[in-house]
CSV table of N, CA and C in Angstrom, one decimal:
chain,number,residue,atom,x,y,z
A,1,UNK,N,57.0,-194.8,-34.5
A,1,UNK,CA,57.9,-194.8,-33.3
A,1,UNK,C,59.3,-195.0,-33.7
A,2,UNK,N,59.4,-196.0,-34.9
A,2,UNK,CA,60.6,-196.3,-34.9
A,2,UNK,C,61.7,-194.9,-35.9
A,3,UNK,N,60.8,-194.2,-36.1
A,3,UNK,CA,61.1,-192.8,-37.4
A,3,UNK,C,61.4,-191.5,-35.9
A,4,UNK,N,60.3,-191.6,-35.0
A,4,UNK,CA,60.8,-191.0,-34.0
A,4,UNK,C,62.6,-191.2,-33.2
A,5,UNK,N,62.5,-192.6,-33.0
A,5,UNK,CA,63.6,-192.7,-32.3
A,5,UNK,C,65.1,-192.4,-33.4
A,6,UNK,N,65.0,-193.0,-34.7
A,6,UNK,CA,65.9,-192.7,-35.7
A,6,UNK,C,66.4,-191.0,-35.8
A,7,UNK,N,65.0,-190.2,-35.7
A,7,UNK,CA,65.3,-189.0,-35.7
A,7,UNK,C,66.1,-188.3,-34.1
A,8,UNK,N,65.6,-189.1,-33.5
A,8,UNK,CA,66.4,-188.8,-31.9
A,8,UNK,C,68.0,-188.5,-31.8
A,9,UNK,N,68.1,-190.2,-32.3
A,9,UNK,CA,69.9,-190.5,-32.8
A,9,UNK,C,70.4,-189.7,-33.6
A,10,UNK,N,69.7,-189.3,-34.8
A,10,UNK,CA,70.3,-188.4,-35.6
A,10,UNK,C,71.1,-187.1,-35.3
A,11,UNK,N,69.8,-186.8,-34.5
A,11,UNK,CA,70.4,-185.2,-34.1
A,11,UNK,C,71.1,-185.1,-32.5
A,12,UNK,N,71.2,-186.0,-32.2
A,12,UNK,CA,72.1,-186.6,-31.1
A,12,UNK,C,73.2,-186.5,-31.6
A,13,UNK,N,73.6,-187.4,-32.5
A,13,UNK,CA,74.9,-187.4,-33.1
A,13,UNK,C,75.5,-186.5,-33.6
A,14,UNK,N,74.9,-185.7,-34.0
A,14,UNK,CA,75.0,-183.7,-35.3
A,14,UNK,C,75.3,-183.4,-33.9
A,15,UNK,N,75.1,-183.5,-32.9
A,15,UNK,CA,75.3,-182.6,-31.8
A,15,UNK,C,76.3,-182.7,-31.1
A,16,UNK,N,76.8,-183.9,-31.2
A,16,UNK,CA,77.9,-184.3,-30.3
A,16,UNK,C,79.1,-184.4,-31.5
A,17,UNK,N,78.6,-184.2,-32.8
A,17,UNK,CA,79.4,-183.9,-33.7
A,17,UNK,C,80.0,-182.1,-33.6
A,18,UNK,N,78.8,-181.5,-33.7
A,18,UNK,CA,79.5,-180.3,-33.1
A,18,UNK,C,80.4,-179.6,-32.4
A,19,UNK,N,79.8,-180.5,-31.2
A,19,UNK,CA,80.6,-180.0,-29.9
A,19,UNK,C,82.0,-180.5,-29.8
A,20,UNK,N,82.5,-182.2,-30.8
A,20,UNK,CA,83.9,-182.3,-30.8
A,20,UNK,C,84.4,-181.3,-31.6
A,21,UNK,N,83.6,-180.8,-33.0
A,21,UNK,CA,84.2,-179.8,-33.6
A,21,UNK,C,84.5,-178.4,-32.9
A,22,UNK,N,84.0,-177.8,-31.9
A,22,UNK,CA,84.4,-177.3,-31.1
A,22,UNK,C,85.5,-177.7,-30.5
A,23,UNK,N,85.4,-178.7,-29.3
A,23,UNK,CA,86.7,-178.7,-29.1
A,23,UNK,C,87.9,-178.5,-29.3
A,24,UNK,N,87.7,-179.5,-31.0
A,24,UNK,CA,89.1,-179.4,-31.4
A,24,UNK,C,89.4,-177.8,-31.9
A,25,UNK,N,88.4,-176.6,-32.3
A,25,UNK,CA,88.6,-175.8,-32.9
A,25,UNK,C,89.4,-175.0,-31.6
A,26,UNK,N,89.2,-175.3,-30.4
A,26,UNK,CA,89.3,-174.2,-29.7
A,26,UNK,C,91.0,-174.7,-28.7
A,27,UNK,N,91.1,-176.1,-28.9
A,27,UNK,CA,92.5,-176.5,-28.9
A,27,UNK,C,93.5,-176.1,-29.8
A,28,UNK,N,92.8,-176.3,-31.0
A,28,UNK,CA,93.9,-175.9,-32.1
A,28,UNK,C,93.8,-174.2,-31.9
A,29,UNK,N,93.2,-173.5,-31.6
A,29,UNK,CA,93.6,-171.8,-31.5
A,29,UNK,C,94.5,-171.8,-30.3
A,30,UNK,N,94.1,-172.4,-29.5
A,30,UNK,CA,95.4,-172.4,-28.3
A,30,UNK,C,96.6,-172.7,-28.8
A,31,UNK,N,96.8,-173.5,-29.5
A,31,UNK,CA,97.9,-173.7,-29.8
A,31,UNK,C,98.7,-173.1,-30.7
A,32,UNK,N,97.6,-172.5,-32.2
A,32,UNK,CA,97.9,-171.2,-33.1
A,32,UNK,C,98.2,-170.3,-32.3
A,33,UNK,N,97.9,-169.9,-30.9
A,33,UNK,CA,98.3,-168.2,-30.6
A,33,UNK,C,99.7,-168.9,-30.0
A,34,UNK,N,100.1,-170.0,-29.1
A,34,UNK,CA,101.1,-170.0,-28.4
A,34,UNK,C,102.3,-170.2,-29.9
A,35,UNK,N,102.0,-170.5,-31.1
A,35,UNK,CA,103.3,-170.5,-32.3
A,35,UNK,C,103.2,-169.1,-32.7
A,36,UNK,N,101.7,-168.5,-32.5
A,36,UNK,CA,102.0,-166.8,-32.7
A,36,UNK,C,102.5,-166.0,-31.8
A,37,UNK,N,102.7,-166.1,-30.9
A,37,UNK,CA,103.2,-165.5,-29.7
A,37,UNK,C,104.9,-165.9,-29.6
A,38,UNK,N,105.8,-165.2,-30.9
A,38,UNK,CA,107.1,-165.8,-30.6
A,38,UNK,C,107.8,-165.5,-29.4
A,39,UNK,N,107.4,-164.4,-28.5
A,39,UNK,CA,108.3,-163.7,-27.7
A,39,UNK,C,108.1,-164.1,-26.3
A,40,UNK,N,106.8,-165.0,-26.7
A,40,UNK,CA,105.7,-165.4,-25.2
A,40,UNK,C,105.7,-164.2,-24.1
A,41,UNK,N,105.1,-163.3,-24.7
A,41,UNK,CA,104.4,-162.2,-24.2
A,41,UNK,C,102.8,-162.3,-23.5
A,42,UNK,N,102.4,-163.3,-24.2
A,42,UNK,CA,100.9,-163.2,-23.6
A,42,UNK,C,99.9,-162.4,-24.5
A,43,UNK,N,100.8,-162.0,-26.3
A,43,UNK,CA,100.0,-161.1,-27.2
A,43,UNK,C,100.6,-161.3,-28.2
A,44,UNK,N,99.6,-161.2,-29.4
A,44,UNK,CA,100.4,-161.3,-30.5
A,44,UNK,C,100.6,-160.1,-31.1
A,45,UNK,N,101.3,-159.3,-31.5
A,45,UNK,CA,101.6,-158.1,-32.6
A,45,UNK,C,101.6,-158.1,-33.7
A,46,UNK,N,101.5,-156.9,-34.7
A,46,UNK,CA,101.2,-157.4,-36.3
A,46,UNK,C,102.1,-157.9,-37.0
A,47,UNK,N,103.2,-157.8,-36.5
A,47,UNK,CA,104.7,-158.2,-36.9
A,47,UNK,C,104.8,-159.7,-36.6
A,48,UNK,N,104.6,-160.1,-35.8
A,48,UNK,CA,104.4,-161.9,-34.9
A,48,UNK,C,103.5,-162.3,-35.9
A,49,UNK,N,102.6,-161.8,-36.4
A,49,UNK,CA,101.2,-162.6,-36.7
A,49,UNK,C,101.5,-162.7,-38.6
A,50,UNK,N,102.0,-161.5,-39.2
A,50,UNK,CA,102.8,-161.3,-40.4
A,50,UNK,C,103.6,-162.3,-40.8
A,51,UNK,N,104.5,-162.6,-39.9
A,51,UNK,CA,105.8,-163.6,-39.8
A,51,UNK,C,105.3,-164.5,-39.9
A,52,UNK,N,104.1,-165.0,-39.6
A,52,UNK,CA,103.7,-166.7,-39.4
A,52,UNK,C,102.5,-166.7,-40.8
A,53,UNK,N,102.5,-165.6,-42.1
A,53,UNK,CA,101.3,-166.1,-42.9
A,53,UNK,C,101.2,-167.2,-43.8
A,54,UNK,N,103.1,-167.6,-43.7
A,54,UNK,CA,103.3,-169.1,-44.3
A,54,UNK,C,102.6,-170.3,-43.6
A,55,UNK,N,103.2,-170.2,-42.3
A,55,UNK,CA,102.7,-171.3,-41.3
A,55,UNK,C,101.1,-172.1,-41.8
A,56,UNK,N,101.6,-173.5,-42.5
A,56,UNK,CA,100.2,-174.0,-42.4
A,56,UNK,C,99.6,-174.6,-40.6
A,57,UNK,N,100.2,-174.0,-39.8
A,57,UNK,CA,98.8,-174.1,-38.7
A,57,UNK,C,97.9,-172.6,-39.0
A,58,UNK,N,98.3,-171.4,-39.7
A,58,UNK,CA,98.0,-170.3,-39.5
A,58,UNK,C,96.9,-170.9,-40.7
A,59,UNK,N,97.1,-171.0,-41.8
A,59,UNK,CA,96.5,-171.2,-43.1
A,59,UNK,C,95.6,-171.6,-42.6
A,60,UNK,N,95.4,-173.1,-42.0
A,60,UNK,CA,94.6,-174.3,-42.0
A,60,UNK,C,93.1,-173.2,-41.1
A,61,UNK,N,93.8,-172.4,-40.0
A,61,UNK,CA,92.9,-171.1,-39.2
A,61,UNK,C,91.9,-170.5,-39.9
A,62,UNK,N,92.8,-169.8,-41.0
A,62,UNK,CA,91.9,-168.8,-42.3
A,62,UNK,C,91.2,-169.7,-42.9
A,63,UNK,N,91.7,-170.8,-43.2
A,63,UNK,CA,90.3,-172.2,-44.1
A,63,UNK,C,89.3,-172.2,-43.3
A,64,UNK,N,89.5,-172.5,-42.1
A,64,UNK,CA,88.6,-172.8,-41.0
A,64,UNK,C,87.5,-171.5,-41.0
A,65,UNK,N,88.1,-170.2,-40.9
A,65,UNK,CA,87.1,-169.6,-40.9
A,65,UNK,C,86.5,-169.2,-42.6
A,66,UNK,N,87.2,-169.6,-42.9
A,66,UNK,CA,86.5,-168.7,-44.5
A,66,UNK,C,87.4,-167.5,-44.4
A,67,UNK,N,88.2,-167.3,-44.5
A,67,UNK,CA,89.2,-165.9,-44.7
A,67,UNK,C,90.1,-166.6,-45.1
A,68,UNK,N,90.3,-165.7,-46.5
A,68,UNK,CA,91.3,-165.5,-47.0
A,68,UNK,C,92.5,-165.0,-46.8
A,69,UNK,N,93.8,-165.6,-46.9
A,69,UNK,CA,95.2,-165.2,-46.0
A,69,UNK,C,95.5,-163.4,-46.5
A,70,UNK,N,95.1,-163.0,-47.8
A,70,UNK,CA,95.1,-161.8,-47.6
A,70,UNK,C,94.5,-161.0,-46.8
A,71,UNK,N,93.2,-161.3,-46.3
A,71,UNK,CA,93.0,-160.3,-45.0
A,71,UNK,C,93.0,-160.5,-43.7
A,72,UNK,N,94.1,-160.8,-43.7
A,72,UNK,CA,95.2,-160.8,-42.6
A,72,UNK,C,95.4,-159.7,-41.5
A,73,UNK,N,95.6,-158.5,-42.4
A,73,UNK,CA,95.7,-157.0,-41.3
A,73,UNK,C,94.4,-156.7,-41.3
A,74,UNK,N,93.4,-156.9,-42.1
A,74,UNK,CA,92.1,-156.9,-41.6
A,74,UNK,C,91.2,-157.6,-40.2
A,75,UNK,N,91.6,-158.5,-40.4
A,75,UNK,CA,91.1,-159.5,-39.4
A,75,UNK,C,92.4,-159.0,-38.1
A,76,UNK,N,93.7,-159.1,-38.4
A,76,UNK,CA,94.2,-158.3,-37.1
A,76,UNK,C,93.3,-157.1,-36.4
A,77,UNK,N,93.2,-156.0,-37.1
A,77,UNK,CA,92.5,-155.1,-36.6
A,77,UNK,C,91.2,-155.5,-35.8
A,78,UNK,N,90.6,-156.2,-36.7
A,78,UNK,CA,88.8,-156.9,-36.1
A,78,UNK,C,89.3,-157.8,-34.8
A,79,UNK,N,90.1,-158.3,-34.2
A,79,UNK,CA,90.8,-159.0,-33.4
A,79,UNK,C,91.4,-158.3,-32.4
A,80,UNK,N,92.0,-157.2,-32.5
A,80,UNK,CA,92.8,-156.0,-31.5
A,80,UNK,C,91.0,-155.4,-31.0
A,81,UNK,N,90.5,-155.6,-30.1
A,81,UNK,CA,88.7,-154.9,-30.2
A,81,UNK,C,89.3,-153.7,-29.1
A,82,UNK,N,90.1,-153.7,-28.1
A,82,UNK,CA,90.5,-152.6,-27.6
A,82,UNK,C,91.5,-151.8,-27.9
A,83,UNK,N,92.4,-152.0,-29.0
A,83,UNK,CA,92.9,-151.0,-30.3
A,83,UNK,C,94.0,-150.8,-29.6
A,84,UNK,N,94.6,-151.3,-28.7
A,84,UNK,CA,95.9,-152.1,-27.9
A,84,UNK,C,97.3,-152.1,-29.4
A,85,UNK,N,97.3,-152.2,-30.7
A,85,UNK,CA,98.4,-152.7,-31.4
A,85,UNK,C,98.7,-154.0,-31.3
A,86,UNK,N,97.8,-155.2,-30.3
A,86,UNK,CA,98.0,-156.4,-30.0
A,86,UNK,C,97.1,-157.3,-29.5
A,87,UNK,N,96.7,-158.4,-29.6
A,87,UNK,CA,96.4,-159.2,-29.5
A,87,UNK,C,95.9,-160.4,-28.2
A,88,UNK,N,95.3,-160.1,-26.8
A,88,UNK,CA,95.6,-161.1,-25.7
A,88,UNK,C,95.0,-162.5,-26.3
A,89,UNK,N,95.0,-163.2,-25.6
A,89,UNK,CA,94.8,-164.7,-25.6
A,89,UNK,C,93.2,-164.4,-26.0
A,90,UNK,N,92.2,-163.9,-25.0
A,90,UNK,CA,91.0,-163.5,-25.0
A,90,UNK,C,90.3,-163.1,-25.9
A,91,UNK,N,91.1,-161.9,-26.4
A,91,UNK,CA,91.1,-161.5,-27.5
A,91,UNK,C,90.5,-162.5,-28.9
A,92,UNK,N,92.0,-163.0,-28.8
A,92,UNK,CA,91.7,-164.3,-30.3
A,92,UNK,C,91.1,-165.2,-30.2
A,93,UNK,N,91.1,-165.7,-29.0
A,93,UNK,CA,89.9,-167.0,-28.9
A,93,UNK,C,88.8,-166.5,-28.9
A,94,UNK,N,88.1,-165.7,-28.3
A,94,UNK,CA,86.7,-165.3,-28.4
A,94,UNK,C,86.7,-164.5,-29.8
A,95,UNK,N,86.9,-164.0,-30.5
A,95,UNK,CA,87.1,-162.9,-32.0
A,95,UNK,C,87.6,-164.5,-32.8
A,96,UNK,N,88.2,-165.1,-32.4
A,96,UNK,CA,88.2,-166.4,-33.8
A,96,UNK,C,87.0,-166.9,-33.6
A,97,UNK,N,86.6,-167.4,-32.5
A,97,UNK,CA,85.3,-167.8,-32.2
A,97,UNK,C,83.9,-167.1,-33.1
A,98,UNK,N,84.0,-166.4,-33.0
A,98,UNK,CA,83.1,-165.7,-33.5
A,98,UNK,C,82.9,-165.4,-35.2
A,99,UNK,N,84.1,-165.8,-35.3
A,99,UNK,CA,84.0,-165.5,-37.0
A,99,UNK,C,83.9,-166.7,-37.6
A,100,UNK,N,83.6,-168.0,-37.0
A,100,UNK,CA,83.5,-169.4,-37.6
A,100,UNK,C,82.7,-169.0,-38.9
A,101,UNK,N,82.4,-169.7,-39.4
A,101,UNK,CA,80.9,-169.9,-40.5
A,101,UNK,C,81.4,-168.9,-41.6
A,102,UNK,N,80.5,-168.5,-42.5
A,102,UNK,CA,80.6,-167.6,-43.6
A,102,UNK,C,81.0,-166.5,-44.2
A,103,UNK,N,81.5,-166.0,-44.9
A,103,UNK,CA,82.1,-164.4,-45.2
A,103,UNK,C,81.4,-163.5,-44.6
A,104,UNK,N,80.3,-163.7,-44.6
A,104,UNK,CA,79.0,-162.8,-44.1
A,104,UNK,C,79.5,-162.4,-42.7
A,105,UNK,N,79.6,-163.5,-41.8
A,105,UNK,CA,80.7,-163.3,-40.7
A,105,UNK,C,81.5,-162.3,-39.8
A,106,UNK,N,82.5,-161.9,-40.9
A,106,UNK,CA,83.5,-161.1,-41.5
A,106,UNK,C,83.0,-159.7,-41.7
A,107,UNK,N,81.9,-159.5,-42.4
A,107,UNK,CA,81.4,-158.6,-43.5
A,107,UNK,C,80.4,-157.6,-41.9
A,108,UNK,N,80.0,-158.9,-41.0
A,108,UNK,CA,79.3,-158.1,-39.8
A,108,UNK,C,80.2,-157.6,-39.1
A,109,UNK,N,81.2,-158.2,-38.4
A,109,UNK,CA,82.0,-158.0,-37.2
A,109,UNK,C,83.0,-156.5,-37.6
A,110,UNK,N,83.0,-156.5,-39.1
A,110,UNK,CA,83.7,-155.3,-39.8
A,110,UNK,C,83.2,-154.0,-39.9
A,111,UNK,N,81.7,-154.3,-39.7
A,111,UNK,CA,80.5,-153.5,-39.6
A,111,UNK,C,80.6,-152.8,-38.2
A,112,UNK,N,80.5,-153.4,-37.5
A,112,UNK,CA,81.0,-153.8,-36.0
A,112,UNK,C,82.0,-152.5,-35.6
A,113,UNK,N,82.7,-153.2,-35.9
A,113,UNK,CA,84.1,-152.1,-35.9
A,113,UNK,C,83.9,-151.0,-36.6
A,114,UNK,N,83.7,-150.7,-37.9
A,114,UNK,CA,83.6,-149.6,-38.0
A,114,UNK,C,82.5,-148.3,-37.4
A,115,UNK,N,81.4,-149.4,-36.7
A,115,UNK,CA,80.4,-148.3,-35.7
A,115,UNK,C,81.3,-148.0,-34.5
A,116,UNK,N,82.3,-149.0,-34.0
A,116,UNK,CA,82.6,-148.4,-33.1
A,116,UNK,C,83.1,-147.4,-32.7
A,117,UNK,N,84.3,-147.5,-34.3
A,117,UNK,CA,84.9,-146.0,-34.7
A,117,UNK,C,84.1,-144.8,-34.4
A,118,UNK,N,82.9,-145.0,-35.5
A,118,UNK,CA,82.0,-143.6,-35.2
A,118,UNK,C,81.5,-143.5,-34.3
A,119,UNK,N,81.2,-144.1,-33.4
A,119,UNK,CA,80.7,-143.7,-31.8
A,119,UNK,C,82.1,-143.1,-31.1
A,120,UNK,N,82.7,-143.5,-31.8
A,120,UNK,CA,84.3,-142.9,-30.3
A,120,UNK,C,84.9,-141.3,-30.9
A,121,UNK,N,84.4,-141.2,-32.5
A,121,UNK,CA,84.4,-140.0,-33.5
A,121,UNK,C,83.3,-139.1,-32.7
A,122,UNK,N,82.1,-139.5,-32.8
A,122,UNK,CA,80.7,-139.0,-32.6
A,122,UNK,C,81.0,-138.3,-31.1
A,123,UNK,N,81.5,-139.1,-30.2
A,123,UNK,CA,81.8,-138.8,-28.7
A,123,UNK,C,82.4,-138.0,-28.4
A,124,UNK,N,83.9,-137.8,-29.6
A,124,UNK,CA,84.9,-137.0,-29.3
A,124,UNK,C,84.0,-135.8,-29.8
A,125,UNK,N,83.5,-135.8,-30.9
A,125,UNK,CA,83.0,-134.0,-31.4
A,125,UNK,C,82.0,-133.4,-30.0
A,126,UNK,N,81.0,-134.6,-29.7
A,126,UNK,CA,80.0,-133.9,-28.5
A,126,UNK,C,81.0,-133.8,-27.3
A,127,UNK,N,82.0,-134.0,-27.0
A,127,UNK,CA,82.7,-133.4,-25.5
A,127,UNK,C,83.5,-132.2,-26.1
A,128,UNK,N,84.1,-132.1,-27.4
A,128,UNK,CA,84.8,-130.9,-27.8
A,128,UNK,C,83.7,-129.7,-27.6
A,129,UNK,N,82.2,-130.5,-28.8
A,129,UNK,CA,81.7,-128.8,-29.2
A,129,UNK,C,80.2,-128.5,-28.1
A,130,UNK,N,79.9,-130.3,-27.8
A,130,UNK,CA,78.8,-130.1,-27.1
A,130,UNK,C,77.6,-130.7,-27.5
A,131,UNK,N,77.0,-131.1,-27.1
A,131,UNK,CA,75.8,-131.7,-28.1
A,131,UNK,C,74.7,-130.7,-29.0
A,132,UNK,N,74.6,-131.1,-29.8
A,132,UNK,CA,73.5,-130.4,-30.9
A,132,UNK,C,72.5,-129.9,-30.6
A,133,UNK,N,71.8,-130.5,-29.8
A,133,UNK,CA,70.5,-130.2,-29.1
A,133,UNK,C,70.6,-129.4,-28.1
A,134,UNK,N,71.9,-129.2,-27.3
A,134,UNK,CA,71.4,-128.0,-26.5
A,134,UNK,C,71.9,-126.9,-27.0
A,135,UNK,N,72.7,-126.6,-28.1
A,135,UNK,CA,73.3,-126.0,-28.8
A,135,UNK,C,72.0,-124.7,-29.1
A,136,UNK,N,72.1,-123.5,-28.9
A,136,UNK,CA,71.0,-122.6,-29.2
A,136,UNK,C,70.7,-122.5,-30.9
A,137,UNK,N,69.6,-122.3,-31.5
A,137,UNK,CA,69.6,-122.2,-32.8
A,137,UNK,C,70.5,-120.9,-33.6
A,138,UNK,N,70.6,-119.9,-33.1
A,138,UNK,CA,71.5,-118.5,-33.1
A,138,UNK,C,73.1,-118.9,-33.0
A,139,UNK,N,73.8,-119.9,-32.2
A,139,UNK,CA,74.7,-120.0,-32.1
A,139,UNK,C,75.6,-119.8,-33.0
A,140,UNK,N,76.6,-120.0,-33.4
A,140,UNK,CA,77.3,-120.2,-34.8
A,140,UNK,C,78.2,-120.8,-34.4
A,141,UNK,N,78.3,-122.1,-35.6
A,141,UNK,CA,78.7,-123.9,-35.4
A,141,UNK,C,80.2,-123.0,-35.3
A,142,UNK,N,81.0,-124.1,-34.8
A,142,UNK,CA,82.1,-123.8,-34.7
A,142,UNK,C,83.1,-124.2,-36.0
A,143,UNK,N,84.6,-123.3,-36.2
A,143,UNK,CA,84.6,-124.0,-37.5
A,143,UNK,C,85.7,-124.6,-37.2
A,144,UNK,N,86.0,-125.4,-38.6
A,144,UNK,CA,87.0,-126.5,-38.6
A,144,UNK,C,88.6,-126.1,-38.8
């Protein structure tokens, strides 16, 4: 009983450990985008975000996630998800959010993005030429 209740508290505590780690994670991003937001626009741009890669609140961000300050315009891009050239509030808190934990992380959300590309590639060729499948076998592809 008494190994039951010890395991209770344990993971009680891991949990309420978390959730302060949360909070503070999601304070301190509010507060990283309002020092990245020099023009207080309501966005950051690549130029705003560039300018601050000294900034140890920016650094302490990249530690937090496991990113390296070099990929910087990487992680901008992964972060712009509507391909805007910038950054909403939304944007960064939910896309920082998401990249907590391991390079692996990174390695998905990049994956991520680059399908989206090809669906938006894939999209544009079927409204130009038309889809494949209705395409008659006789036809002749169009060229490039």
């Amino acid at each position: 009983l008494m190994n039951i209740l010890t395991g209770i508290f344990v993971e009680t505590a891991l949990q309420r450990g978390r959730e302060d780690k949360d909070v503070c994670m999601i304070n301190h991003l509010k507060d990283l985008f309002g020092v990245l937001d020099r023009n207080d626009s309501g966005t950051i741009s690549w130029d705003e975000l560039q300018s601050h890669l000294g900034n140890p609140k920016l650094i302490t961000f990249f530690k937090d996630i496991d990113i390296d300050v070099s990929e910087a315009r990487g992680l901008f891009h992964l972060l712009d998800r509507d391909g805007s050239g910038s950054i909403d509030a939304d944007e960064f808190m939910s896309g920082a959010l998401r990249l907590r934990g391991p390079a692996k992380a990174l390695d998905l959300q990049l994956v991520m993005l680059e399908l989206a590309d090809q669906r938006r590639t894939f999209q544009y060729l079927v409204s130009a030429w038309g889809h494949p499948a209705e395409r008659a076998p006789s036809d002749p592809s169009p060229s490039l």
